Amino acid sequence: MAKLITVFGATGAQGGSVANALLEDQDFKVRAVTRNASSDKAKALQGRGAEIVQASLDDPSTLGPALQGAHGVFVVTNYWEHMDQEREIKQGKDIADAAKAAGVLHVVFSGLENVEKIAGFPCPHFDAKGQIEEYMTSLELPVTFVRFSFYYENYISMMKPQKQEDGTYVLGVPMEGAAMDIVSAGDMGPAVRTIFRNWARWIRRAVGFSGDKLTIQQTADILSKHLAPKVFKASDMTADEFGQLGFPGADDLGNMFKFYRLHNPDRSVELTRQLHPTAMTFDTWAAENKEALQNALD
Ligand SMILES: NC(=O)c1ccc[n+]([C@@H]2O[C@H](COP(=O)([O-])OP(=O)(O)OC[C@H]3O[C@@H](n4cnc5c(N)ncnc54)[C@H](OP(=O)(O)O)[C@@H]3O)[C@@H](O)[C@H]2O)c1
């Protein structure tokens, strides 16, 4: 019998990819959670066979019904919608409690490291997820943590290359020459599906998703190849300088880049490809998303 998986964030990047991958597979049924069941994205999911449930991580009374009868649940919390660490932690603890109460057999949580604890400097959007991981572990939930790297998709949204006076474009990711793991968020659904399929094997383990590990100049060179004659270069900004740029969340992101450089957290291209053999490299993704990359540029 097909296993029912409740998918939080199904209208977004991570959860959308998970829902899509599960919907393609007859061994699974998808219950997609959204706060707005009448949105176009929710209707599109319904049209493809998902059950739509209206619920919110901010309203614990809605979580039990969203999990009722589910074999598994994919959980992603969205720090950037509110940028409130305590609120994200509460969301994570509430869904953990609800999963425990509902007797869900497998929780896949999109977590990240507790940077404050590991590195000694704060990184609220990581730290919140780290604290949720710790809480889920303390509850002895049957959980797998999946930790996404910096998305390829950020290069067409919040980290799009910035045009310089000389006409070149700069990638403002301050890695100070170090390589960074990156991944397509929209491409990881099949990897999560493999984890749900072999659920007993993945309980109490963490997987760091990575499609590629590149320096920012290597990333820029790939963009220059696909978007020629435009030329892309790595920024020479430091993570600390980035943290002082002054926009909301700059310090949080600056410390994230510093954490990546100094602590090289466990993300694995090899393991990601074991779970999803055709996981895209940045080169493949850039070729497939040339138009979107082009349209994002000034
Ligand atoms: N950008 C990166 O490089 C990166 C890398 C690693 C991790 N992350 C993490 O990824 C998370 C964001 O995930 P994403 O990129 O998939 O976000 P996204 O594309 O912006 O989608 C957010 C999803 O979360 C759902 N959602 C938000 N608040 C909710 C609530 N209170 N209850 C139920 N659902 C809620 C939304 O559903 P509705 O609006 O339909 O309700 C939507 O489906 C962030 O916490 C970020 O730290 C990002």
Coordinates of C-alpha atoms and ligand atoms in Angstrom, one line a residue:
M1 CA 0.0 0.0 0.0
A2 CA 1.2 3.5 -0.8
K3 CA 2.7 5.3 2.2
L4 CA 1.2 8.7 3.0
I5 CA 3.7 11.5 3.5
T6 CA 2.7 14.9 4.9
V7 CA 4.8 17.6 3.2
F8 CA 5.3 21.0 4.9
G9 CA 6.5 23.8 2.6
A10 CA 5.0 21.9 -0.4
T11 CA 4.3 25.3 -2.2
G12 CA 8.0 26.3 -1.7
A13 CA 11.4 25.4 -3.0
Q14 CA 12.4 22.4 -0.7
G15 CA 9.0 21.0 0.0
G16 CA 7.8 21.6 -3.6
S17 CA 10.7 19.4 -4.8
V18 CA 9.9 16.7 -2.3
A19 CA 6.1 16.8 -3.1
N20 CA 6.9 16.6 -6.8
A21 CA 9.2 13.6 -6.4
L22 CA 6.8 11.7 -4.2
L23 CA 3.8 12.5 -6.6
E24 CA 5.8 10.8 -9.4
D25 CA 6.0 7.6 -7.4
Q26 CA 3.1 5.2 -6.9
D27 CA 4.6 4.0 -3.6
F28 CA 3.7 7.3 -2.0
K29 CA 0.7 9.5 -1.5
V30 CA 1.2 13.2 -0.7
R31 CA -0.6 15.4 1.8
A32 CA 0.6 18.9 1.0
V33 CA 0.4 21.4 3.8
T34 CA -0.2 25.1 3.1
R35 CA -1.6 28.1 5.0
N36 CA -3.6 29.0 1.9
A37 CA -5.4 26.1 0.1
S38 CA -6.8 28.4 -2.6
S39 CA -3.4 29.6 -3.9
D40 CA -2.4 28.7 -7.5
K41 CA 0.5 26.5 -6.2
A42 CA -1.8 24.6 -3.9
K43 CA -4.3 24.0 -6.7
A44 CA -1.6 22.8 -9.0
L45 CA -0.5 20.3 -6.4
Q46 CA -4.1 19.1 -6.0
G47 CA -4.4 18.8 -9.8
R48 CA -1.5 16.4 -9.7
G49 CA -3.0 14.2 -7.1
A50 CA -1.9 15.7 -3.7
E51 CA -4.4 16.0 -0.9
I52 CA -4.3 19.6 0.3
V53 CA -4.5 20.4 4.0
Q54 CA -4.6 23.9 5.4
A55 CA -2.5 24.1 8.5
S56 CA 0.2 26.4 10.0
L57 CA 3.4 25.7 12.0
D58 CA 2.3 28.8 14.0
D59 CA -0.9 27.1 15.1
P60 CA -0.2 23.8 17.0
S61 CA -3.9 22.9 16.9
T62 CA -3.7 22.4 13.2
L63 CA -0.7 20.1 13.3
G64 CA -2.3 16.9 14.6
P65 CA -4.9 16.7 11.8
A66 CA -2.2 17.4 9.2
L67 CA -0.3 14.3 10.5
Q68 CA -3.2 12.0 11.1
G69 CA -2.6 8.6 9.5
A70 CA 0.7 9.7 7.9
H71 CA 3.6 7.3 7.7
G72 CA 6.1 10.1 7.4
V73 CA 6.5 13.9 7.3
F74 CA 8.8 16.3 5.6
V75 CA 9.3 19.5 7.7
V76 CA 10.9 22.7 6.5
T77 CA 10.6 25.9 8.6
N78 CA 11.0 29.3 6.9
Y79 CA 13.2 31.6 9.0
W80 CA 13.4 34.3 6.3
E81 CA 9.7 35.0 6.3
H82 CA 9.8 36.5 9.9
M83 CA 13.6 36.4 10.9
D84 CA 12.6 35.5 14.5
Q85 CA 14.8 32.7 15.9
E86 CA 12.5 32.0 18.8
R87 CA 9.5 31.7 16.5
E88 CA 11.3 29.3 14.3
I89 CA 12.3 27.2 17.3
K90 CA 8.8 27.1 18.6
Q91 CA 7.5 26.0 15.2
G92 CA 10.0 23.2 15.1
K93 CA 9.3 22.0 18.7
D94 CA 5.5 22.1 18.1
I95 CA 5.7 19.9 14.9
A96 CA 8.1 17.6 16.8
D97 CA 5.6 17.2 19.6
A98 CA 2.8 16.7 17.2
A99 CA 4.7 14.0 15.2
K100 CA 5.5 12.2 18.5
A101 CA 1.9 12.4 19.6
A102 CA 0.6 11.2 16.2
G103 CA 3.1 8.3 16.2
V104 CA 4.6 9.2 12.8
L105 CA 7.1 6.6 11.9
H106 CA 9.6 8.8 10.0
V107 CA 10.3 12.5 10.3
V108 CA 12.6 14.1 7.7
F109 CA 13.5 17.6 9.0
S110 CA 15.4 20.2 7.0
G111 CA 17.9 21.1 9.7
L112 CA 21.2 22.9 9.9
E113 CA 24.0 23.2 12.5
N114 CA 23.9 25.1 15.8
V115 CA 26.7 27.5 14.7
E116 CA 26.7 29.4 18.0
K117 CA 27.5 26.1 19.8
I118 CA 30.1 24.9 17.3
A119 CA 31.8 28.1 16.3
G120 CA 31.0 30.5 19.1
F121 CA 29.4 33.2 17.0
P122 CA 25.7 33.6 16.3
C123 CA 24.0 32.6 13.1
P124 CA 20.3 32.7 14.0
H125 CA 18.8 31.0 10.9
F126 CA 21.2 28.1 11.5
D127 CA 21.1 28.1 15.3
A128 CA 17.3 27.8 15.4
K129 CA 17.4 24.7 13.2
G130 CA 20.2 23.3 15.2
Q131 CA 18.2 23.7 18.4
I132 CA 15.2 22.1 16.7
E133 CA 17.4 19.1 15.7
E134 CA 18.6 18.9 19.4
Y135 CA 15.0 18.9 20.6
M136 CA 13.9 16.3 18.1
T137 CA 16.8 14.1 19.2
S138 CA 15.9 14.6 22.8
L139 CA 12.4 13.3 22.1
E140 CA 13.9 10.2 20.4
L141 CA 11.9 10.9 17.3
P142 CA 12.5 8.6 14.4
V143 CA 14.1 11.5 12.5
T144 CA 16.5 12.1 9.6
F145 CA 18.1 15.5 9.3
V146 CA 18.7 16.8 5.8
R147 CA 20.9 19.9 5.6
F148 CA 20.7 21.9 2.4
S149 CA 23.7 23.8 1.1
F150 CA 23.5 27.3 -0.3
Y151 CA 21.0 27.0 -3.2
Y152 CA 22.1 27.4 -6.9
E153 CA 18.8 29.3 -7.1
N154 CA 20.1 32.1 -4.9
Y155 CA 22.0 33.3 -7.9
I156 CA 18.7 34.2 -9.6
S157 CA 17.2 35.7 -6.4
M158 CA 18.7 37.2 -3.3
M159 CA 22.4 36.7 -4.4
K160 CA 22.1 37.6 -8.0
P161 CA 25.3 38.8 -9.5
Q162 CA 25.8 42.6 -9.3
K163 CA 26.7 44.7 -12.4
Q164 CA 29.9 46.7 -12.0
E165 CA 30.8 50.0 -13.7
D166 CA 33.1 48.2 -16.2
G167 CA 30.2 45.9 -17.3
T168 CA 31.4 42.8 -15.5
Y169 CA 29.2 41.0 -12.8
V170 CA 30.4 40.2 -9.3
L171 CA 29.2 37.3 -7.2
G172 CA 28.9 38.8 -3.8
V173 CA 29.4 35.5 -1.8
P174 CA 32.3 36.3 0.6
M175 CA 34.1 32.9 0.8
E176 CA 37.6 34.5 0.8
G177 CA 38.9 32.0 -1.7
A178 CA 37.5 28.9 0.0
A179 CA 35.3 26.3 -1.8
M180 CA 31.6 26.1 -0.8
D181 CA 29.1 23.4 -1.1
I182 CA 26.1 24.4 -3.2
V183 CA 23.0 22.5 -4.4
S184 CA 19.8 23.0 -6.3
A185 CA 16.9 23.1 -3.8
G186 CA 14.5 22.2 -6.6
D187 CA 16.5 19.1 -7.4
M188 CA 16.7 17.4 -4.0
G189 CA 13.2 15.9 -3.9
P190 CA 14.4 12.6 -5.3
A191 CA 17.1 12.4 -2.7
V192 CA 14.5 12.9 0.1
R193 CA 12.3 10.3 -1.6
T194 CA 15.1 7.7 -1.4
I195 CA 15.4 8.5 2.3
F196 CA 11.6 8.0 2.8
R197 CA 11.8 4.7 0.8
N198 CA 14.6 3.3 2.9
W199 CA 13.3 5.0 6.0
A200 CA 14.5 2.5 8.7
R201 CA 18.1 2.8 7.4
W202 CA 18.1 6.6 7.7
I203 CA 16.6 7.1 11.2
R204 CA 18.9 9.1 13.5
R205 CA 21.2 10.1 10.7
A206 CA 22.1 13.5 9.1
V207 CA 22.7 14.0 5.4
G208 CA 24.3 17.2 4.0
F209 CA 23.0 17.8 0.5
S210 CA 25.6 19.1 -2.0
G211 CA 25.5 19.0 -5.8
D212 CA 28.9 20.7 -6.2
K213 CA 31.7 22.1 -4.2
L214 CA 33.3 25.1 -5.9
T215 CA 35.2 28.3 -5.1
I216 CA 33.2 31.4 -6.0
Q217 CA 35.6 32.1 -8.9
Q218 CA 34.9 28.6 -10.3
T219 CA 31.2 29.4 -9.9
A220 CA 31.7 32.7 -11.7
D221 CA 33.7 31.0 -14.5
I222 CA 30.8 28.6 -15.1
L223 CA 28.4 31.5 -15.4
S224 CA 30.8 33.3 -17.8
K225 CA 30.8 30.1 -20.0
H226 CA 27.1 29.9 -20.2
L227 CA 26.2 33.6 -20.3
A228 CA 29.1 34.8 -22.6
P229 CA 30.0 37.5 -23.6
K230 CA 29.1 38.5 -20.0
V231 CA 31.9 38.1 -17.6
F232 CA 31.5 37.1 -13.9
K233 CA 34.0 37.4 -11.1
A234 CA 34.2 36.5 -7.4
S235 CA 33.9 39.4 -4.9
D236 CA 36.9 40.2 -2.7
M237 CA 34.8 41.1 0.2
T238 CA 35.4 39.3 3.5
A239 CA 32.6 37.6 5.5
D240 CA 33.0 40.2 8.2
E241 CA 32.6 43.0 5.7
F242 CA 29.5 41.3 4.3
G243 CA 28.1 41.1 7.8
Q244 CA 28.3 44.9 8.1
L245 CA 26.4 45.7 4.9
G246 CA 23.4 46.8 7.0
F247 CA 20.5 45.0 5.3
P248 CA 18.2 42.8 7.5
G249 CA 20.0 39.5 8.0
A250 CA 23.4 40.6 6.7
D251 CA 25.2 39.8 9.9
D252 CA 23.4 36.4 10.0
L253 CA 24.5 35.6 6.4
G254 CA 28.0 37.0 7.0
N255 CA 28.5 34.6 9.9
M256 CA 27.0 31.7 7.8
F257 CA 29.8 32.3 5.2
K258 CA 32.4 32.5 7.9
F259 CA 31.1 29.2 9.4
Y260 CA 31.2 27.6 5.9
R261 CA 34.8 28.7 5.5
L262 CA 36.2 28.0 9.0
H263 CA 34.2 24.8 9.8
N264 CA 33.6 23.2 6.4
P265 CA 30.4 21.5 7.7
D266 CA 29.6 18.0 6.5
R267 CA 28.0 18.2 3.1
S268 CA 28.6 15.4 0.7
V269 CA 28.4 15.4 -3.1
E270 CA 29.1 11.6 -3.1
L271 CA 26.3 10.8 -0.6
T272 CA 23.9 13.1 -2.4
R273 CA 24.6 11.3 -5.7
Q274 CA 24.1 7.9 -4.0
L275 CA 20.6 9.2 -3.0
H276 CA 19.9 10.9 -6.3
P277 CA 22.3 9.7 -9.0
T278 CA 21.3 12.5 -11.5
A279 CA 21.6 15.3 -8.9
M280 CA 22.7 18.4 -11.0
T281 CA 26.1 19.9 -10.9
F282 CA 26.2 23.7 -11.0
D283 CA 27.3 23.5 -14.6
T284 CA 24.3 21.4 -15.6
W285 CA 21.9 23.7 -13.6
A286 CA 23.4 26.8 -15.2
A287 CA 22.9 25.4 -18.7
E288 CA 19.3 24.4 -17.9
N289 CA 18.5 27.8 -16.2
K290 CA 20.4 30.1 -18.6
E291 CA 17.3 32.1 -19.4
A292 CA 16.3 32.6 -15.8
L293 CA 19.9 33.6 -15.0
Q294 CA 19.9 36.1 -17.9
N295 CA 16.6 37.6 -16.9
A296 CA 17.7 38.1 -13.3
L297 CA 20.7 40.3 -14.3
D298 CA 20.5 44.1 -14.6
Ligands
LIG1 N1 18.4 29.8 0.5 C1 19.3 28.9 0.8 O1 20.4 28.8 0.2 C2 19.0 27.9 1.9 C3 19.9 26.9 2.2 C4 19.7 26.0 3.3 C5 18.5 26.1 4.0 N2 17.6 27.2 3.7 C6 16.5 27.3 4.6 O2 15.3 27.0 3.8 C7 14.2 27.6 4.5 C8 13.2 28.0 3.5 O3 12.8 27.0 2.7 P1 12.4 27.2 1.1 O4 13.6 27.8 0.4 O5 11.8 25.9 0.6 O6 11.3 28.4 1.3 P2 10.2 29.0 0.3 O7 10.5 28.5 -1.1 O8 10.2 30.4 0.5 O9 8.9 28.3 0.8 C9 8.5 28.5 2.1 C10 7.4 27.4 2.4 O10 7.2 27.4 3.8 C11 5.8 27.3 4.0 N3 5.5 28.0 5.3 C12 6.0 29.2 5.7 N4 5.5 29.4 7.0 C13 4.7 28.4 7.3 C14 3.9 28.1 8.4 N5 3.9 28.9 9.5 N6 3.2 27.0 8.4 C15 3.2 26.1 7.4 N7 4.0 26.3 6.3 C16 4.7 27.5 6.2 C17 5.2 28.1 2.8 O11 3.8 27.6 2.6 P3 2.5 28.5 2.3 O12 3.0 29.9 2.1 O13 1.8 27.8 1.2 O14 1.7 28.4 3.6 C18 6.1 27.7 1.7 O15 5.7 26.5 1.1 C19 14.7 28.7 5.4 O16 14.5 28.4 6.7 C20 16.2 28.7 5.1 O17 17.0 29.0 6.2 C21 17.9 28.0 2.7

